[in-house]
Tab-separated table of C-alpha atoms in Angstrom:
chain	number	residue	atom	x	y	z
A	833	MET	CA	9.614	-31.247	9.972
A	834	GLU	CA	11.108	-30.332	13.349
A	835	ASN	CA	11.598	-26.671	12.455
A	836	THR	CA	8.055	-26.530	11.083
A	837	ALA	CA	6.616	-27.749	14.396
A	838	GLU	CA	8.482	-25.036	16.283
A	839	ASN	CA	6.818	-22.201	14.356
A	840	LYS	CA	3.259	-21.206	15.242
A	841	MET	CA	2.291	-20.929	11.552
A	842	GLY	CA	2.356	-24.712	11.305
A	843	VAL	CA	0.580	-25.636	14.557
A	844	MET	CA	-1.605	-22.839	15.968
A	845	PRO	CA	-5.384	-23.145	15.326
A	846	ILE	CA	-6.150	-21.227	12.116
A	847	GLY	CA	-8.785	-18.850	13.489
A	848	LYS	CA	-6.476	-17.790	16.283
A	849	LEU	CA	-3.432	-17.743	13.994
A	850	VAL	CA	-5.022	-15.429	11.409
A	851	LEU	CA	-5.884	-12.946	14.158
A	852	ASN	CA	-2.504	-13.376	15.839
A	853	MET	CA	-0.665	-12.666	12.575
A	854	SER	CA	-3.019	-10.059	11.142
A	855	VAL	CA	-4.274	-7.892	14.010
A	856	PRO	CA	-0.869	-6.289	14.686
A	857	MET	CA	-0.555	-5.651	10.944
A	858	MET	CA	-4.073	-4.198	10.815
A	859	ILE	CA	-3.389	-1.875	13.725
A	860	SER	CA	-0.062	-0.712	12.330
A	861	MET	CA	-1.545	-0.143	8.871
A	862	LEU	CA	-4.492	1.744	10.358
A	863	VAL	CA	-1.990	3.976	12.127
A	864	GLN	CA	-0.217	4.421	8.793
A	865	ALA	CA	-3.541	5.310	7.179
A	866	LEU	CA	-4.128	7.798	9.979
A	867	TYR	CA	-0.849	9.599	9.393
A	868	ASN	CA	-1.485	9.717	5.635
A	869	VAL	CA	-4.831	11.368	6.309
A	870	VAL	CA	-3.355	13.686	8.937
A	871	ASP	CA	-0.702	14.750	6.397
A	872	SER	CA	-3.419	15.807	3.987
A	873	ILE	CA	-5.574	17.430	6.667
A	874	PHE	CA	-2.742	19.719	7.732
A	875	VAL	CA	-1.730	20.367	4.122
A	876	SER	CA	-5.340	21.379	3.376
A	877	MET	CA	-4.934	24.088	6.015
A	878	VAL	CA	-2.348	25.725	3.743
A	879	ASN	CA	-4.684	25.951	0.735
A	880	GLU	CA	-6.472	23.761	-1.818
A	881	GLU	CA	-3.528	24.018	-4.238
A	882	ALA	CA	-1.229	22.415	-1.662
A	883	LEU	CA	-3.737	19.595	-1.154
A	884	SER	CA	-3.985	19.164	-4.937
A	885	ALA	CA	-0.180	18.972	-5.184
A	886	VAL	CA	-0.019	16.124	-2.663
A	887	SER	CA	-2.791	14.339	-4.585
A	888	PHE	CA	-0.931	14.808	-7.885
A	889	SER	CA	2.283	13.517	-6.257
A	890	PHE	CA	0.555	10.284	-5.263
A	891	PRO	CA	1.210	8.278	-8.488
A	892	ALA	CA	4.991	8.757	-8.221
A	893	GLN	CA	5.019	8.121	-4.483
A	894	ASN	CA	2.847	5.042	-4.988
A	895	LEU	CA	5.264	3.695	-7.612
A	896	MET	CA	8.145	4.128	-5.170
A	897	ILE	CA	6.222	2.250	-2.478
A	898	GLY	CA	5.259	-0.347	-5.083
A	899	LEU	CA	8.866	-1.237	-5.856
A	900	ALA	CA	9.566	-1.642	-2.140
A	901	THR	CA	6.408	-3.681	-1.623
A	902	GLY	CA	7.007	-5.955	-4.596
A	903	THR	CA	10.536	-6.725	-3.427
A	904	ALA	CA	9.227	-7.424	0.080
A	905	VAL	CA	6.423	-9.668	-1.228
A	906	GLY	CA	8.911	-11.846	-3.108
A	907	VAL	CA	11.244	-12.007	-0.118
A	908	ASN	CA	8.344	-12.707	2.248
A	909	ALA	CA	6.942	-15.614	0.239
A	910	LEU	CA	10.311	-17.279	-0.448
A	911	LEU	CA	11.491	-16.817	3.128
A	912	SER	CA	8.299	-18.250	4.669
A	913	ARG	CA	8.391	-21.165	2.237
A	914	ALA	CA	12.039	-21.880	3.115
A	915	LEU	CA	11.250	-21.854	6.824
A	916	GLY	CA	8.228	-24.096	6.257
A	917	ALA	CA	10.520	-26.582	4.507
A	918	GLY	CA	13.096	-26.279	7.317
A	919	ASP	CA	15.817	-24.655	5.151
A	920	ARG	CA	17.188	-21.859	7.340
A	921	GLU	CA	20.303	-21.311	5.265
A	922	ARG	CA	18.196	-20.472	2.226
A	923	ALA	CA	15.977	-18.228	4.380
A	924	ASN	CA	19.041	-16.220	5.420
A	925	ARG	CA	20.186	-15.815	1.813
A	926	VAL	CA	16.726	-14.607	0.766
A	927	ALA	CA	16.699	-12.037	3.581
A	928	GLU	CA	20.146	-10.700	2.622
A	929	HIS	CA	19.075	-10.266	-0.986
A	930	GLY	CA	15.974	-8.408	0.192
A	931	VAL	CA	18.138	-5.825	1.967
A	932	PHE	CA	20.383	-5.457	-1.091
A	933	LEU	CA	17.477	-5.012	-3.528
A	934	SER	CA	15.833	-2.440	-1.253
A	935	PHE	CA	19.009	-0.332	-1.385
A	936	ILE	CA	18.980	-0.494	-5.193
A	937	GLY	CA	15.356	0.680	-5.159
A	938	PHE	CA	16.308	3.689	-3.059
A	939	LEU	CA	19.028	4.678	-5.546
A	940	VAL	CA	16.496	4.609	-8.418
A	941	PHE	CA	14.129	7.020	-6.683
A	942	LEU	CA	16.927	9.222	-5.423
A	943	LEU	CA	17.649	9.955	-9.091
A	944	PHE	CA	13.958	10.504	-9.840
A	945	GLY	CA	13.615	12.929	-6.943
A	946	LEU	CA	16.597	14.959	-8.130
A	947	PHE	CA	15.853	15.028	-11.855
A	948	GLY	CA	12.282	13.918	-12.572
A	949	SER	CA	9.855	15.420	-10.059
A	950	ARG	CA	9.178	18.690	-11.931
A	951	ALA	CA	8.550	16.982	-15.273
A	952	PHE	CA	6.180	14.581	-13.544
A	953	MET	CA	4.101	17.387	-12.002
A	954	LEU	CA	3.992	19.327	-15.291
A	955	SER	CA	2.624	16.243	-17.045
A	956	GLN	CA	-0.579	16.610	-15.002
A	957	THR	CA	-1.158	20.338	-14.559
A	958	GLN	CA	0.135	23.710	-15.723
A	959	ASN	CA	-0.938	25.432	-12.505
A	960	GLN	CA	2.452	26.741	-11.331
A	961	MET	CA	1.489	26.929	-7.672
A	962	ILE	CA	0.461	23.265	-7.661
A	963	VAL	CA	3.636	22.327	-9.563
A	964	GLU	CA	5.925	24.077	-7.055
A	965	TYR	CA	4.146	22.546	-4.075
A	966	GLY	CA	4.408	19.117	-5.729
A	967	VAL	CA	8.117	19.446	-6.538
A	968	ASP	CA	8.833	20.467	-2.931
A	969	TYR	CA	6.992	17.386	-1.683
A	970	LEU	CA	8.284	14.784	-4.147
A	971	THR	CA	11.940	15.834	-3.982
A	972	VAL	CA	12.147	15.271	-0.232
A	973	VAL	CA	10.096	12.060	-0.204
A	974	CYS	CA	12.151	10.447	-2.997
A	975	CYS	CA	15.632	11.632	-2.005
A	976	PHE	CA	15.246	10.343	1.558
A	977	SER	CA	13.337	7.162	0.650
A	978	PHE	CA	16.044	4.950	2.166
A	979	GLY	CA	13.993	5.142	5.378
A	980	MET	CA	10.882	3.774	3.670
A	981	TYR	CA	12.821	1.033	1.849
A	982	GLY	CA	14.666	-0.021	5.000
A	983	GLN	CA	11.522	0.018	7.099
A	984	MET	CA	9.617	-2.038	4.530
A	985	ILE	CA	12.145	-4.849	4.148
A	986	PHE	CA	13.020	-5.265	7.827
A	987	GLU	CA	9.366	-5.259	8.823
A	988	ARG	CA	8.657	-7.948	6.223
A	989	LEU	CA	11.475	-10.085	7.618
A	990	MET	CA	9.708	-10.008	10.966
A	991	GLN	CA	6.350	-10.650	9.335
A	992	ALA	CA	7.637	-13.631	7.342
A	993	THR	CA	8.845	-15.299	10.540
A	994	GLY	CA	5.570	-14.693	12.407
A	995	ARG	CA	6.705	-11.718	14.501
A	996	THR	CA	4.009	-9.292	13.393
A	997	PHE	CA	3.722	-7.738	16.855
A	998	TYR	CA	7.077	-6.044	16.317
A	999	THR	CA	5.955	-4.640	12.963
A	1000	MET	CA	3.081	-2.976	14.815
A	1001	ILE	CA	5.622	-1.314	17.106
A	1002	THR	CA	7.881	-0.056	14.303
A	1003	GLN	CA	5.092	1.152	12.022
A	1004	GLY	CA	3.233	2.711	14.921
A	1005	THR	CA	6.343	4.514	16.134
A	1006	GLY	CA	7.077	5.957	12.694
A	1007	ALA	CA	3.473	7.018	12.182
A	1008	ILE	CA	3.164	8.705	15.582
A	1009	ILE	CA	6.378	10.649	14.987
A	1010	ASN	CA	5.023	11.752	11.609
A	1011	ILE	CA	1.714	12.885	13.106
A	1012	ILE	CA	3.465	14.886	15.844
A	1013	LEU	CA	5.838	16.571	13.387
A	1014	ASP	CA	3.210	17.365	10.728
A	1015	PRO	CA	1.769	20.570	12.227
A	1016	ILE	CA	5.231	21.683	13.392
A	1017	PHE	CA	6.764	21.549	9.912
A	1018	ILE	CA	3.680	22.368	7.807
A	1019	LEU	CA	2.056	25.287	9.653
A	1020	PRO	CA	3.386	28.660	10.859
A	1021	GLN	CA	3.910	29.528	14.505
A	1022	GLY	CA	0.707	30.885	16.023
A	1023	TYR	CA	-1.628	29.051	13.605
A	1024	ASP	CA	-5.031	28.642	15.276
A	1025	LEU	CA	-5.977	24.945	15.397
A	1026	GLY	CA	-9.131	25.643	17.368
A	1027	LEU	CA	-8.059	24.079	20.666
A	1028	PHE	CA	-4.726	25.920	20.777
A	1029	ARG	CA	-2.315	28.009	18.742
A	1030	MET	CA	0.841	26.452	17.356
A	1031	PRO	CA	3.661	27.328	19.791
A	1032	VAL	CA	6.286	26.268	17.212
A	1033	GLY	CA	5.932	26.170	13.438
A	1034	PHE	CA	8.251	26.249	10.422
A	1035	ASN	CA	5.561	27.138	7.828
A	1036	MET	CA	7.078	24.792	5.204
A	1037	GLY	CA	3.813	23.635	3.608
A	1038	THR	CA	4.079	20.500	1.463
A	1039	GLN	CA	7.850	20.317	1.987
A	1040	GLY	CA	7.187	20.206	5.726
A	1041	ALA	CA	4.744	17.324	5.230
A	1042	ALA	CA	7.437	15.422	3.322
A	1043	ILE	CA	10.076	16.099	5.993
A	1044	ALA	CA	7.760	14.814	8.732
A	1045	THR	CA	7.079	11.696	6.656
A	1046	VAL	CA	10.721	10.783	5.986
A	1047	ILE	CA	11.790	11.399	9.600
A	1048	GLY	CA	9.106	8.949	10.754
A	1049	GLN	CA	10.227	6.396	8.168
A	1050	ILE	CA	13.904	6.689	9.078
A	1051	VAL	CA	13.193	6.181	12.789
A	1052	ALA	CA	10.992	3.151	11.988
A	1053	PHE	CA	13.749	1.722	9.749
A	1054	ILE	CA	16.374	1.989	12.473
A	1055	LEU	CA	14.027	0.457	15.051
A	1056	ALA	CA	13.046	-2.417	12.720
A	1057	ALA	CA	16.700	-3.206	11.968
A	1058	ILE	CA	17.551	-3.296	15.689
A	1059	ILE	CA	14.583	-5.534	16.534
A	1060	ASN	CA	15.492	-7.944	13.736
A	1061	GLU	CA	19.007	-8.243	15.073
A	1062	LYS	CA	17.905	-8.713	18.689
A	1063	LYS	CA	14.604	-10.619	18.450
A	1064	ASN	CA	14.407	-12.475	15.126
A	1065	ALA	CA	16.092	-15.799	15.874
A	1066	ASP	CA	14.963	-17.378	12.580
A	1067	ILE	CA	17.165	-15.107	10.465
A	1068	ARG	CA	20.822	-14.196	10.721
A	1069	LEU	CA	22.027	-11.547	8.268
A	1070	LYS	CA	25.689	-11.622	7.231
A	1071	LEU	CA	25.770	-8.582	4.972
A	1072	ARG	CA	29.573	-8.265	5.002
A	1073	GLU	CA	29.817	-11.689	3.358
A	1074	PHE	CA	26.957	-10.982	0.931
A	1075	ARG	CA	27.372	-11.675	-2.779
A	1076	PRO	CA	24.464	-11.120	-5.200
A	1077	ASN	CA	22.985	-14.278	-6.706
A	1078	LEU	CA	21.185	-13.548	-9.982
A	1079	HIS	CA	19.182	-16.765	-9.845
A	1080	LEU	CA	17.827	-15.934	-6.383
A	1081	ILE	CA	17.095	-12.342	-7.423
A	1082	GLY	CA	15.163	-13.786	-10.342
A	1083	ARG	CA	13.154	-16.016	-7.981
A	1084	ILE	CA	12.356	-13.074	-5.704
A	1085	TYR	CA	11.049	-10.980	-8.587
A	1086	ALA	CA	9.272	-13.908	-10.220
A	1087	ILE	CA	6.989	-13.642	-7.188
A	1088	GLY	CA	7.348	-9.959	-6.336
A	1089	PHE	CA	7.528	-8.294	-9.746
A	1090	PRO	CA	3.820	-8.724	-10.458
A	1091	SER	CA	3.208	-6.747	-7.260
A	1092	VAL	CA	5.532	-4.030	-8.567
A	1093	ILE	CA	3.614	-4.036	-11.828
A	1094	MET	CA	0.303	-3.864	-9.962
A	1095	MET	CA	1.432	-0.795	-8.051
A	1096	ALA	CA	2.833	0.678	-11.255
A	1097	ILE	CA	-0.502	0.065	-12.943
A	1098	GLY	CA	-2.173	1.845	-10.031
A	1099	SER	CA	0.187	4.797	-10.453
A	1100	VAL	CA	-0.482	5.002	-14.194
A	1101	MET	CA	-4.213	4.720	-13.551
A	1102	THR	CA	-4.132	7.563	-11.019
A	1103	TRP	CA	-2.041	9.724	-13.342
A	1104	LEU	CA	-4.435	9.133	-16.244
A	1105	MET	CA	-7.501	9.684	-14.042
A	1106	ASN	CA	-6.084	13.032	-12.895
A	1107	ILE	CA	-5.699	14.055	-16.537
A	1108	ILE	CA	-9.226	12.854	-17.407
A	1109	LEU	CA	-10.779	14.709	-14.466
A	1110	ILE	CA	-8.916	17.944	-15.237
A	1111	THR	CA	-9.802	17.723	-18.940
A	1112	TYR	CA	-13.467	16.723	-18.853
A	1113	THR	CA	-15.022	17.895	-15.574
A	1114	THR	CA	-16.152	21.396	-14.686
A	1115	GLY	CA	-14.385	21.059	-11.337
A	1116	LYS	CA	-11.008	20.349	-13.021
A	1117	GLU	CA	-8.277	20.448	-10.307
A	1118	THR	CA	-10.944	20.196	-7.602
A	1119	ALA	CA	-12.260	16.949	-9.107
A	1120	ALA	CA	-8.721	15.559	-9.170
A	1121	THR	CA	-8.295	16.687	-5.549
A	1122	VAL	CA	-11.469	14.805	-4.603
A	1123	PHE	CA	-9.978	11.734	-6.267
A	1124	GLY	CA	-6.821	12.134	-4.164
A	1125	VAL	CA	-8.828	12.662	-0.975
A	1126	TYR	CA	-10.816	9.522	-1.756
A	1127	PHE	CA	-7.581	7.504	-1.736
A	1128	LYS	CA	-6.699	8.948	1.667
A	1129	LEU	CA	-10.135	8.130	3.085
A	1130	ASN	CA	-10.439	4.659	1.616
A	1131	SER	CA	-7.145	3.721	3.268
A	1132	PHE	CA	-9.062	3.459	6.550
A	1133	VAL	CA	-11.253	0.827	4.927
A	1134	PHE	CA	-8.662	-0.973	2.818
A	1135	MET	CA	-5.664	-0.884	5.178
A	1136	PRO	CA	-7.160	-3.383	7.662
A	1137	VAL	CA	-7.843	-5.727	4.738
A	1138	PHE	CA	-4.307	-5.231	3.421
A	1139	GLY	CA	-3.071	-5.915	6.962
A	1140	LEU	CA	-5.123	-9.116	6.927
A	1141	ASN	CA	-3.621	-9.879	3.525
A	1142	ASN	CA	-0.056	-9.356	4.804
A	1143	GLY	CA	-0.723	-11.582	7.796
A	1144	VAL	CA	-2.267	-14.382	5.737
A	1145	ILE	CA	0.409	-14.560	3.007
A	1146	PRO	CA	3.119	-16.065	5.291
A	1147	ILE	CA	0.534	-18.462	6.783
A	1148	LEU	CA	-0.387	-19.746	3.333
A	1149	ALA	CA	3.223	-19.828	2.126
A	1150	TYR	CA	4.441	-21.624	5.259
A	1151	ASN	CA	1.755	-24.307	5.109
A	1152	TYR	CA	2.259	-24.658	1.368
A	1153	GLY	CA	5.938	-25.408	2.081
A	1154	ALA	CA	4.883	-27.780	4.871
A	1155	GLN	CA	2.254	-29.430	2.569
A	1156	LYS	CA	-0.734	-28.801	4.862
A	1157	ARG	CA	-3.673	-28.219	2.520
A	1158	SER	CA	-6.480	-28.106	5.085
A	1159	ARG	CA	-4.775	-25.328	7.032
A	1160	MET	CA	-4.435	-23.328	3.822
A	1161	THR	CA	-8.083	-23.669	2.809
A	1162	GLN	CA	-9.269	-22.869	6.321
A	1163	ALA	CA	-7.125	-19.722	6.384
A	1164	ILE	CA	-8.667	-18.592	3.079
A	1165	ARG	CA	-12.227	-19.039	4.367
A	1166	VAL	CA	-11.556	-17.213	7.630
A	1167	SER	CA	-9.864	-14.339	5.800
A	1168	LEU	CA	-12.786	-13.917	3.391
A	1169	CYS	CA	-15.180	-13.534	6.332
A	1170	TYR	CA	-13.018	-10.949	8.084
A	1171	ALA	CA	-12.397	-8.947	4.896
A	1172	SER	CA	-16.109	-8.807	4.050
A	1173	ALA	CA	-16.933	-7.539	7.544
A	1174	PHE	CA	-14.386	-4.711	7.314
A	1175	MET	CA	-15.597	-3.698	3.877
A	1176	LEU	CA	-19.225	-3.671	5.021
A	1177	ILE	CA	-18.360	-1.163	7.754
A	1178	GLY	CA	-16.540	1.015	5.227
A	1179	THR	CA	-19.447	0.879	2.803
A	1180	ILE	CA	-21.879	2.058	5.467
A	1181	LEU	CA	-19.635	5.007	6.418
A	1182	PHE	CA	-19.066	6.190	2.849
A	1183	LEU	CA	-22.764	5.933	1.992
A	1184	ALA	CA	-24.022	7.572	5.182
A	1185	VAL	CA	-21.654	10.485	5.922
A	1186	PRO	CA	-19.552	11.465	2.880
A	1187	ASP	CA	-19.946	15.150	3.770
A	1188	VAL	CA	-18.419	14.573	7.210
A	1189	LEU	CA	-15.501	12.633	5.711
A	1190	LEU	CA	-14.756	15.353	3.157
A	1191	GLY	CA	-15.144	18.036	5.827
A	1192	PHE	CA	-11.916	16.861	7.467
A	1193	PHE	CA	-10.077	18.328	4.462
A	1194	ASN	CA	-11.568	21.840	4.632
A	1195	ALA	CA	-13.817	20.954	1.689
A	1196	THR	CA	-15.297	23.874	-0.234
A	1197	GLU	CA	-18.858	23.794	-1.565
A	1198	THR	CA	-17.507	22.808	-4.981
A	1199	MET	CA	-15.465	19.996	-3.456
A	1200	LEU	CA	-18.505	18.729	-1.519
A	1201	SER	CA	-20.771	18.824	-4.573
A	1202	ILE	CA	-18.268	16.718	-6.520
A	1203	GLY	CA	-17.103	14.519	-3.654
A	1204	GLU	CA	-20.330	13.351	-2.002
A	1205	PRO	CA	-21.742	11.447	-5.003
A	1206	ALA	CA	-18.236	10.234	-5.873
A	1207	LEU	CA	-17.695	8.588	-2.478
A	1208	ARG	CA	-21.143	6.982	-2.487
A	1209	ILE	CA	-20.769	5.527	-5.971
A	1210	ILE	CA	-17.236	4.190	-5.471
A	1211	ALA	CA	-18.098	2.614	-2.093
A	1212	SER	CA	-20.925	0.536	-3.556
A	1213	THR	CA	-18.531	-2.320	-4.440
A	1214	PHE	CA	-16.149	-2.250	-1.446
A	1215	ILE	CA	-17.159	-5.782	-0.368
A	1216	VAL	CA	-16.371	-7.129	-3.833
A	1217	ALA	CA	-12.952	-5.468	-3.611
A	1218	GLY	CA	-12.285	-7.127	-0.242
A	1219	VAL	CA	-12.917	-10.593	-1.653
A	1220	CYS	CA	-10.545	-9.880	-4.545
A	1221	ILE	CA	-7.794	-8.740	-2.150
A	1222	VAL	CA	-7.985	-11.956	-0.108
A	1223	LEU	CA	-7.935	-14.200	-3.179
A	1224	GLY	CA	-5.017	-12.123	-4.455
A	1225	SER	CA	-3.091	-13.059	-1.312
A	1226	VAL	CA	-3.509	-16.719	-2.271
A	1227	PHE	CA	-2.008	-16.015	-5.696
A	1228	GLN	CA	1.005	-14.302	-4.110
A	1229	ALA	CA	1.630	-16.882	-1.388
A	1230	LEU	CA	1.634	-19.779	-3.848
A	1231	GLY	CA	3.931	-18.034	-6.329
A	1232	PHE	CA	1.199	-17.120	-8.845
A	1233	SER	CA	1.517	-13.356	-8.470
A	1234	ILE	CA	1.109	-13.118	-12.245
A	1235	TYR	CA	-2.598	-13.779	-11.647
A	1236	SER	CA	-2.821	-10.718	-9.408
A	1237	MET	CA	-1.059	-8.697	-12.085
A	1238	ILE	CA	-3.562	-9.844	-14.721
A	1239	VAL	CA	-6.484	-8.825	-12.506
A	1240	SER	CA	-4.944	-5.440	-11.715
A	1241	LEU	CA	-4.112	-4.731	-15.347
A	1242	ALA	CA	-7.606	-5.655	-16.507
A	1243	ARG	CA	-9.331	-3.679	-13.767
A	1244	GLN	CA	-7.377	-0.442	-13.782
A	1245	LEU	CA	-6.107	0.056	-17.316
A	1246	LEU	CA	-8.235	-2.090	-19.609
A	1247	VAL	CA	-11.568	-1.225	-17.956
A	1248	LEU	CA	-11.443	1.625	-15.435
A	1249	VAL	CA	-9.536	4.232	-17.444
A	1250	PRO	CA	-11.298	3.689	-20.802
A	1251	VAL	CA	-14.742	3.587	-19.157
A	1252	ALA	CA	-13.900	6.707	-17.109
A	1253	TRP	CA	-12.758	8.517	-20.250
A	1254	VAL	CA	-15.955	7.640	-22.132
A	1255	LEU	CA	-18.252	8.509	-19.218
A	1256	ALA	CA	-16.384	11.755	-18.492
A	1257	ALA	CA	-16.703	12.812	-22.130
A	1258	ILE	CA	-20.424	11.992	-22.127
A	1259	GLY	CA	-20.821	13.802	-18.815
A	1260	GLN	CA	-19.152	16.895	-20.229
A	1261	ARG	CA	-21.611	16.930	-23.150
A	1262	ILE	CA	-24.724	16.566	-20.975
A	1263	GLY	CA	-23.429	18.579	-18.001
A	1264	ASN	CA	-23.198	15.659	-15.551
A	1265	ASP	CA	-19.813	15.276	-13.808
A	1266	THR	CA	-21.096	12.367	-11.694
A	1267	LEU	CA	-21.031	9.853	-14.551
A	1268	VAL	CA	-17.245	9.433	-14.462
A	1269	TRP	CA	-17.350	7.816	-11.012
A	1270	ILE	CA	-19.536	4.938	-12.241
A	1271	SER	CA	-16.400	3.558	-13.895
A	1272	PHE	CA	-15.195	2.329	-10.468
A	1273	PRO	CA	-18.008	-0.163	-9.700
A	1274	VAL	CA	-17.941	-1.302	-13.352
A	1275	ALA	CA	-14.221	-2.091	-13.039
A	1276	GLU	CA	-14.653	-3.761	-9.643
A	1277	VAL	CA	-17.318	-6.174	-10.884
A	1278	MET	CA	-15.131	-7.120	-13.850
A	1279	SER	CA	-12.208	-7.642	-11.460
A	1280	ALA	CA	-14.282	-10.009	-9.328
A	1281	VAL	CA	-15.213	-12.131	-12.337
A	1282	VAL	CA	-11.594	-12.458	-13.516
A	1283	THR	CA	-10.362	-13.172	-9.956
A	1284	ALA	CA	-12.956	-15.913	-9.467
A	1285	VAL	CA	-12.021	-17.613	-12.751
A	1286	LEU	CA	-8.296	-17.555	-11.901
A	1287	PHE	CA	-8.864	-18.802	-8.343
A	1288	ILE	CA	-10.958	-21.724	-9.572
A	1289	ARG	CA	-8.154	-22.600	-11.969
A	1290	LEU	CA	-5.512	-22.362	-9.216
A	1291	ASN	CA	-7.580	-24.438	-6.825
A	1292	LYS	CA	-8.042	-27.178	-9.403
A	1293	LYS	CA	-4.434	-27.328	-10.586
A	1294	VAL	CA	-2.510	-26.598	-7.371
A	1295	ILE	CA	-4.350	-26.355	-4.067
A	1296	SER	CA	-6.438	-29.512	-4.471
A	1297	GLN	CA	-3.255	-31.437	-5.416
A	1298	ILE	CA	-1.361	-30.538	-2.226
A	1299	PRO	CA	-1.049	-33.506	0.170
A	1300	ASP	CA	-2.440	-32.810	3.620
A	1301	ARG	CA	0.288	-33.753	6.086
A	1302	ALA	CA	-0.333	-33.734	9.807
């Protein structure tokens, strides 16, 4: 227990610890959300087709991020649990496998970027301008994704050992570089931004947005790797001596693969929703663009909660390994309160000023007429979503990520898509495009019911059985 006592996750008061672990993650993820929105804002200055292309690229990009995230989730949970149990040798082996698996993930999407991006865009739209913009964007993002994969795994190594302040530095650095480079690569020289004209500009459109993104990710990756080597005393990587262990890889993905599946489900859902919106709404590509813009906007609401989630997972995993039940249950309660507060703020914003939010993306009258009711309807169950995210972090930390996968599958594919398809078809018949958006609160309520049932089961069978050591 000596090593456990040395780490703040086992001794710091829970209220303070949750903030200490999560606030840097929240800030860094808010900065990430900002650069995602800024990307789209500058792309919207090119034209609506360019903005649509970035929205249509999202499912593939999300799947790529999902593979990186799922790997990192498995590594994070196993590493924190090993440290909680005082097994540093195992923690080092887990970290080395995380780096190896991240490299394999990059190779997969390198191939997709080279050979699959055009077919993917054509599966959603036949608008050739949108297709070309999308291919330009996806090819760069996928072929240079080693920056994203490297950044993700090295930041999670710091997070798993309680050094979330450094992840704020690396993510913030990458995001700021991206934001600075966006107008330079996307817009032409002399473009009038209102306050000034662009003194330098490469006029590369969506390809420029992708280049700015990957440069930011590569810089963040290099910085995260250096900080891990210099500042992370809990882990020592010996990559030259590394040999893959199939059993350990299996353990990592036993925890992380459900997260990969969840992100994959999200990608499939977005892809299918784009097709439904283009097929059944009068706005067609504009409706799908609104859907993509919604994902950019909701990141400001959801990213702080995901940051809270990322900060709480190692706390729960560590104290699970250290057999400290009361600290686990207290962390869950505190996290639920914080998540609900963030979601309440987001709900108020989406209900009160949807026109202002859409206006950041040069919204046309058609886009506003579709987008305003859409944002209001979807935001009605944000608080419910926040509760589900926090309880999902408990599933992941305790090695029951399969529960999160079940919830995600039920919400997005078994409920959301079929209900959206039915409501969109009815809306087309009666001339009401707003009906399709009601599918989101319907799916969210169902998700909450399933999450509650699974959490009660987990609490009865696992959490309540954990001894509460001092």
